[in-house]
Amino acid sequence: MTTTATLSEVYLQLMKDDPRWTLIIFASIYTILAIFGIVMNFCVVYVTIRTKHFNNSANTLLAIYSFFELVHQSGHFLFAYNVFWGHDLMPSKIVIQILTPSYFAFSCTTFLLFFTSIDRLICVLFPLRHSNNIFVYGVVLPIVGTCGFLFVLLPNSEPVGDLLIAGSMNDVALDPHFSQSNYAFTMYSTLTFILLGTVAIYVLLAILLHFRKASSNSNSHQFNLRIFRSLFTIVCVNVGGYLLFDLLYFTIIMNEAIIPDLLTKWKWCQIVGILLNVSAASNAPILYFTSQEYRKAFDKELQMVVRIFSRNSVQPN
């Protein structure tokens, strides 16, 4: 397929196959990841609400982050709906409108990782100060999410002809109207800068906690150590996923010298998107295996759910 081909032509070529295995395989993987991610991230939100001592800023921000990942991953159902129910292609503008909540949440998750690192840095530098900045984050995040969505919407606000897509969230990134604009470069450069800043802050946190380890045995310091382990693992997995997407997108996927064919670009973009969504679904498993407090909370709520279902399954004689 030539470099001047459109996404509409890519999908028309993919739909010529009978059965359309490429579309079916990618849609199935995204659907499975979305269901798993939504359930796992909902568990983090639910456990945080149910557990009284999870009322500090770190746990609250983790719950907010998981909620936004939940909304982000819900956008993949549109792709599955079009592929499995035979609705096939939709105008790109309509797809963007339907996926507004997911693009909004995607923008918030990236910046929320940065806000969480700032919150932990404040708690380590000022251990006697309770960092309850949730109100500030609640004001900033909608602004960030709106700005992120506008970065996606504005380049597509001009006429795009007869461009039809199947509803994959990655299609916007491959639309030449967006990918070849200054908006795309500004957006991905900003996200990469924020993600690298998040990593730098966590490296600084590791150094600070290491030097304070021998001199401090306070409850707040021990809590900072425990939550740092979980957050550091989450950041490594999630930031790694986002950075991998940005890196591969600019250096390989959009590099005409390496991948001149739009169909191949589409496939690579879907593969990298799958890796990104694996990281987005990992919050609950990471917290379960790295945090004793979260493991106890998950086990407690799971036992309660099992008892409820066991009680309902008992039929009267």
Coordinates of C-alpha atoms in Angstrom, one line a residue:
M1 CA 0.0 0.0 0.0
T2 CA 1.4 3.4 -1.0
T3 CA 2.4 6.2 1.4
T4 CA -0.4 8.3 0.1
A5 CA -3.0 5.8 1.1
T6 CA -5.6 6.8 3.7
L7 CA -6.8 5.0 6.7
S8 CA -10.1 4.4 4.9
E9 CA -8.2 2.4 2.2
V10 CA -6.3 0.5 4.9
Y11 CA -9.6 -0.7 6.5
L12 CA -11.2 -1.5 3.1
Q13 CA -8.2 -3.7 2.4
L14 CA -8.4 -5.4 5.8
M15 CA -12.1 -6.0 5.3
K16 CA -11.5 -7.8 2.0
D17 CA -10.3 -10.8 4.0
D18 CA -12.9 -13.4 4.8
P19 CA -12.8 -13.8 7.7
R20 CA -11.2 -10.5 8.6
W21 CA -8.6 -12.1 10.9
T22 CA -6.4 -9.0 11.4
L23 CA -9.3 -6.9 12.6
I24 CA -10.8 -9.7 14.6
I25 CA -7.5 -10.5 16.4
F26 CA -6.7 -6.9 17.3
A27 CA -10.3 -6.2 18.4
S28 CA -10.4 -9.3 20.5
I29 CA -7.1 -8.5 22.3
Y30 CA -8.2 -4.9 23.0
T31 CA -11.6 -6.1 24.3
I32 CA -10.0 -8.7 26.7
L33 CA -7.5 -6.1 27.9
A34 CA -10.2 -3.5 28.3
I35 CA -12.5 -5.8 30.4
F36 CA -9.5 -7.0 32.5
G37 CA -8.3 -3.4 33.0
I38 CA -11.7 -2.0 33.8
V39 CA -12.3 -4.7 36.5
M40 CA -8.8 -4.3 38.0
N41 CA -8.9 -0.5 38.1
F42 CA -12.4 -0.6 39.5
C43 CA -11.1 -2.9 42.3
V44 CA -8.5 -0.2 43.2
V45 CA -11.2 2.5 43.4
Y46 CA -13.6 0.3 45.3
V47 CA -11.0 -0.9 47.9
T48 CA -9.9 2.7 48.4
I49 CA -13.4 3.9 49.1
R50 CA -14.1 0.9 51.4
T51 CA -10.9 1.1 53.4
K52 CA -11.0 3.9 56.0
H53 CA -7.2 4.3 56.4
F54 CA -6.8 4.7 52.7
N55 CA -7.9 8.4 53.1
N56 CA -4.5 10.0 52.5
S57 CA -3.3 11.7 49.4
A58 CA -1.2 8.8 48.0
N59 CA -4.1 6.3 48.1
T60 CA -6.6 8.8 46.8
L61 CA -4.5 9.8 43.9
L62 CA -3.9 6.1 43.1
A63 CA -7.7 5.6 43.1
I64 CA -8.2 8.7 40.8
Y65 CA -5.5 7.4 38.5
S66 CA -7.1 4.0 38.3
F67 CA -10.5 5.6 37.6
F68 CA -9.1 7.5 34.7
E69 CA -7.4 4.4 33.3
L70 CA -10.8 2.7 33.6
V71 CA -12.4 5.4 31.5
H72 CA -9.5 5.4 29.1
Q73 CA -9.8 1.7 28.4
S74 CA -13.5 1.8 27.9
G75 CA -12.9 3.5 24.6
H76 CA -11.7 0.3 23.0
F77 CA -15.3 -1.2 23.0
L78 CA -16.1 1.1 20.0
F79 CA -13.5 -0.7 17.9
A80 CA -14.8 -4.1 19.0
Y81 CA -18.4 -3.0 18.3
N82 CA -17.7 -2.0 14.7
V83 CA -15.6 -5.1 14.0
F84 CA -17.8 -7.8 15.6
W85 CA -21.2 -6.4 14.8
G86 CA -20.5 -5.5 11.2
H87 CA -20.9 -1.7 11.5
D88 CA -17.4 -1.5 10.0
L89 CA -16.4 2.2 9.3
M90 CA -17.4 5.5 10.8
P91 CA -16.5 9.1 10.0
S92 CA -13.4 10.1 12.1
K93 CA -15.2 13.1 13.5
I94 CA -17.9 10.9 15.0
V95 CA -15.4 8.5 16.4
I96 CA -13.6 11.4 18.1
Q97 CA -16.8 12.6 19.6
I98 CA -17.8 9.2 20.9
L99 CA -14.3 8.7 22.4
T100 CA -14.1 12.1 24.0
P101 CA -14.2 10.6 27.6
S102 CA -11.4 8.2 26.8
Y103 CA -9.2 10.9 25.2
F104 CA -10.0 13.1 28.2
A105 CA -9.0 10.3 30.7
F106 CA -5.9 9.4 28.7
S107 CA -4.7 13.0 29.0
C108 CA -5.4 13.0 32.7
T109 CA -3.5 9.7 33.5
T110 CA -0.2 10.9 32.1
F111 CA -0.2 14.1 34.1
L112 CA -1.6 12.4 37.2
L113 CA 1.5 10.2 37.4
F114 CA 3.5 13.4 37.5
F115 CA 1.2 14.9 40.2
T116 CA 1.6 11.8 42.3
S117 CA 5.3 12.0 42.2
I118 CA 5.1 15.7 43.3
D119 CA 2.8 14.6 46.1
R120 CA 5.3 12.0 47.4
L121 CA 8.2 14.4 47.1
I122 CA 6.3 16.9 49.3
C123 CA 5.6 14.2 51.9
V124 CA 9.2 13.1 52.1
L125 CA 10.6 16.7 52.3
F126 CA 8.0 17.8 54.8
P127 CA 7.0 14.7 56.7
L128 CA 5.0 16.6 59.3
R129 CA 2.9 18.3 56.7
H130 CA -0.2 16.3 55.6
S131 CA -0.3 16.6 51.8
N132 CA -4.1 16.9 51.2
N133 CA -3.9 18.5 47.8
I134 CA -6.7 16.6 46.2
F135 CA -8.8 19.7 45.6
V136 CA -5.9 21.3 43.7
Y137 CA -5.6 18.1 41.6
G138 CA -9.3 18.0 41.1
V139 CA -9.1 21.5 39.5
V140 CA -6.0 20.9 37.5
L141 CA -6.9 17.5 36.0
P142 CA -10.0 18.6 34.2
I143 CA -8.1 21.5 32.7
V144 CA -5.3 19.1 31.6
G145 CA -7.7 16.6 30.2
T146 CA -9.6 19.2 28.3
C147 CA -6.3 20.6 26.8
G148 CA -5.2 17.1 25.9
F149 CA -8.5 16.4 24.1
L150 CA -8.3 19.8 22.3
F151 CA -4.9 18.7 21.0
V152 CA -6.6 15.8 19.4
L153 CA -9.8 17.6 18.3
L154 CA -8.4 20.8 16.8
P155 CA -6.3 19.2 13.9
N156 CA -9.4 17.2 13.0
S157 CA -11.8 20.2 13.1
E158 CA -11.0 21.0 9.5
P159 CA -12.6 19.0 6.7
V160 CA -11.0 15.6 6.3
G161 CA -12.9 14.4 3.2
D162 CA -14.3 10.9 3.3
L163 CA -12.0 9.6 5.9
L164 CA -13.7 6.6 7.5
I165 CA -12.2 4.5 10.4
A166 CA -13.2 1.5 12.5
G167 CA -13.0 3.3 15.9
S168 CA -9.6 2.3 17.2
M169 CA -8.2 4.9 19.6
N170 CA -4.9 4.8 17.7
D171 CA -6.5 5.8 14.4
V172 CA -6.2 9.5 15.3
A173 CA -2.5 9.2 15.7
L174 CA -2.2 7.8 12.2
D175 CA -4.4 10.3 10.5
P176 CA -2.0 12.4 8.4
H177 CA -4.1 15.5 9.2
F178 CA -3.0 15.0 12.8
S179 CA 0.3 13.2 12.7
Q180 CA 1.9 15.6 10.2
S181 CA 0.7 18.7 12.2
N182 CA 2.5 20.8 14.8
Y183 CA -0.2 19.7 17.3
A184 CA 1.1 16.1 17.2
F185 CA 4.7 17.1 17.8
T186 CA 3.8 19.5 20.6
M187 CA 1.5 16.9 22.3
Y188 CA 3.9 14.0 22.2
S189 CA 6.8 16.2 23.2
T190 CA 5.0 17.6 26.2
L191 CA 3.9 14.1 27.3
T192 CA 7.4 12.8 26.9
F193 CA 8.8 15.7 28.9
I194 CA 6.2 15.1 31.7
L195 CA 6.9 11.4 31.8
L196 CA 10.7 11.9 32.0
G197 CA 10.1 14.5 34.7
T198 CA 8.1 11.9 36.7
V199 CA 10.9 9.4 36.4
A200 CA 13.5 12.0 37.6
I201 CA 11.4 12.8 40.6
Y202 CA 11.1 9.2 41.6
V203 CA 14.8 8.8 41.3
L204 CA 15.2 11.7 43.6
L205 CA 12.7 10.2 46.0
A206 CA 14.7 6.9 46.0
I207 CA 17.9 8.8 46.9
L208 CA 16.2 10.8 49.7
L209 CA 14.5 7.7 51.2
H210 CA 17.8 5.8 51.1
F211 CA 19.7 8.5 53.1
R212 CA 16.8 8.9 55.6
K213 CA 16.4 5.2 56.1
A214 CA 19.1 4.8 58.7
S215 CA 18.0 8.0 60.6
S216 CA 14.3 7.7 60.6
N217 CA 12.0 5.0 61.9
S218 CA 8.9 7.1 62.3
N219 CA 5.5 5.8 61.1
S220 CA 5.4 8.4 58.3
H221 CA 8.8 7.4 57.0
Q222 CA 7.9 3.8 57.0
F223 CA 4.6 4.6 55.2
N224 CA 6.6 6.6 52.6
L225 CA 8.9 3.6 52.1
R226 CA 6.0 1.2 51.6
I227 CA 4.0 3.4 49.3
F228 CA 7.1 4.3 47.4
R229 CA 7.8 0.6 46.5
S230 CA 4.3 0.3 45.0
L231 CA 4.3 3.6 43.3
F232 CA 7.7 3.1 41.9
T233 CA 6.7 -0.2 40.3
I234 CA 3.5 1.3 38.9
V235 CA 5.4 4.2 37.5
C236 CA 8.0 1.9 35.9
V237 CA 5.3 -0.1 34.2
N238 CA 3.0 2.7 33.2
V239 CA 5.5 5.3 32.4
G240 CA 7.5 2.7 30.5
G241 CA 4.4 1.9 28.5
Y242 CA 3.7 5.5 27.6
L243 CA 7.3 6.3 26.8
L244 CA 7.6 3.2 24.7
F245 CA 4.6 4.3 22.7
D246 CA 6.0 7.9 22.2
L247 CA 9.4 6.6 21.3
L248 CA 8.3 4.0 18.8
Y249 CA 5.7 6.3 17.3
F250 CA 8.2 9.0 16.4
T251 CA 11.3 7.0 15.7
I252 CA 9.8 4.0 13.9
I253 CA 6.1 4.1 13.1
M254 CA 6.0 7.6 11.6
N255 CA 9.4 7.3 10.0
E256 CA 8.8 6.9 6.3
A257 CA 12.3 5.6 5.7
I258 CA 11.6 2.6 8.1
I259 CA 7.9 2.0 7.5
P260 CA 6.6 3.6 4.4
D261 CA 3.5 1.5 4.2
L262 CA 0.4 2.8 6.0
L263 CA -1.0 -0.7 6.6
T264 CA 2.2 -1.7 8.4
K265 CA 2.1 1.5 10.4
W266 CA -1.4 0.7 11.5
K267 CA -0.4 -2.8 12.6
W268 CA 2.6 -1.5 14.6
C269 CA 0.5 1.2 16.2
Q270 CA -2.0 -1.4 17.3
I271 CA 0.8 -3.7 18.7
V272 CA 2.4 -0.8 20.7
G273 CA -1.1 0.2 21.9
I274 CA -1.6 -3.3 23.2
L275 CA 1.6 -3.0 25.3
L276 CA 0.4 0.4 26.6
N277 CA -2.9 -1.1 27.7
V278 CA -1.2 -4.0 29.4
S279 CA 0.5 -1.4 31.6
A280 CA -2.8 0.5 32.1
A281 CA -4.4 -2.7 33.5
S282 CA -1.6 -3.5 35.9
N283 CA -2.4 -1.2 38.8
A284 CA -4.4 -3.7 41.0
P285 CA -2.0 -6.6 40.4
I286 CA 1.0 -4.5 41.2
L287 CA -0.6 -3.1 44.4
Y288 CA -1.6 -6.6 45.5
F289 CA 1.8 -8.1 45.2
T290 CA 3.9 -5.1 46.4
S291 CA 1.8 -3.7 49.2
Q292 CA 0.8 -5.6 52.3
E293 CA -1.9 -3.0 53.1
Y294 CA -3.6 -3.3 49.7
R295 CA -3.3 -7.1 49.7
K296 CA -5.2 -7.2 53.1
A297 CA -7.8 -4.8 51.8
F298 CA -8.3 -6.8 48.5
D299 CA -8.5 -10.1 50.4
K300 CA -11.0 -8.6 52.8
E301 CA -13.3 -7.2 50.1
L302 CA -13.0 -10.4 48.0
Q303 CA -14.0 -12.5 51.0
M304 CA -17.0 -10.3 51.5
V305 CA -18.1 -10.6 47.9
V306 CA -17.7 -14.3 48.0
R307 CA -19.9 -14.5 51.1
I308 CA -22.6 -12.4 49.4
F309 CA -22.6 -14.6 46.3
S310 CA -22.6 -17.7 48.5
R311 CA -25.5 -16.5 50.5
N312 CA -27.5 -15.6 47.4
S313 CA -26.7 -19.0 45.8
V314 CA -28.3 -20.9 48.7
Q315 CA -31.8 -21.9 47.6
P316 CA -34.5 -22.3 50.3
N317 CA -36.1 -25.8 50.6

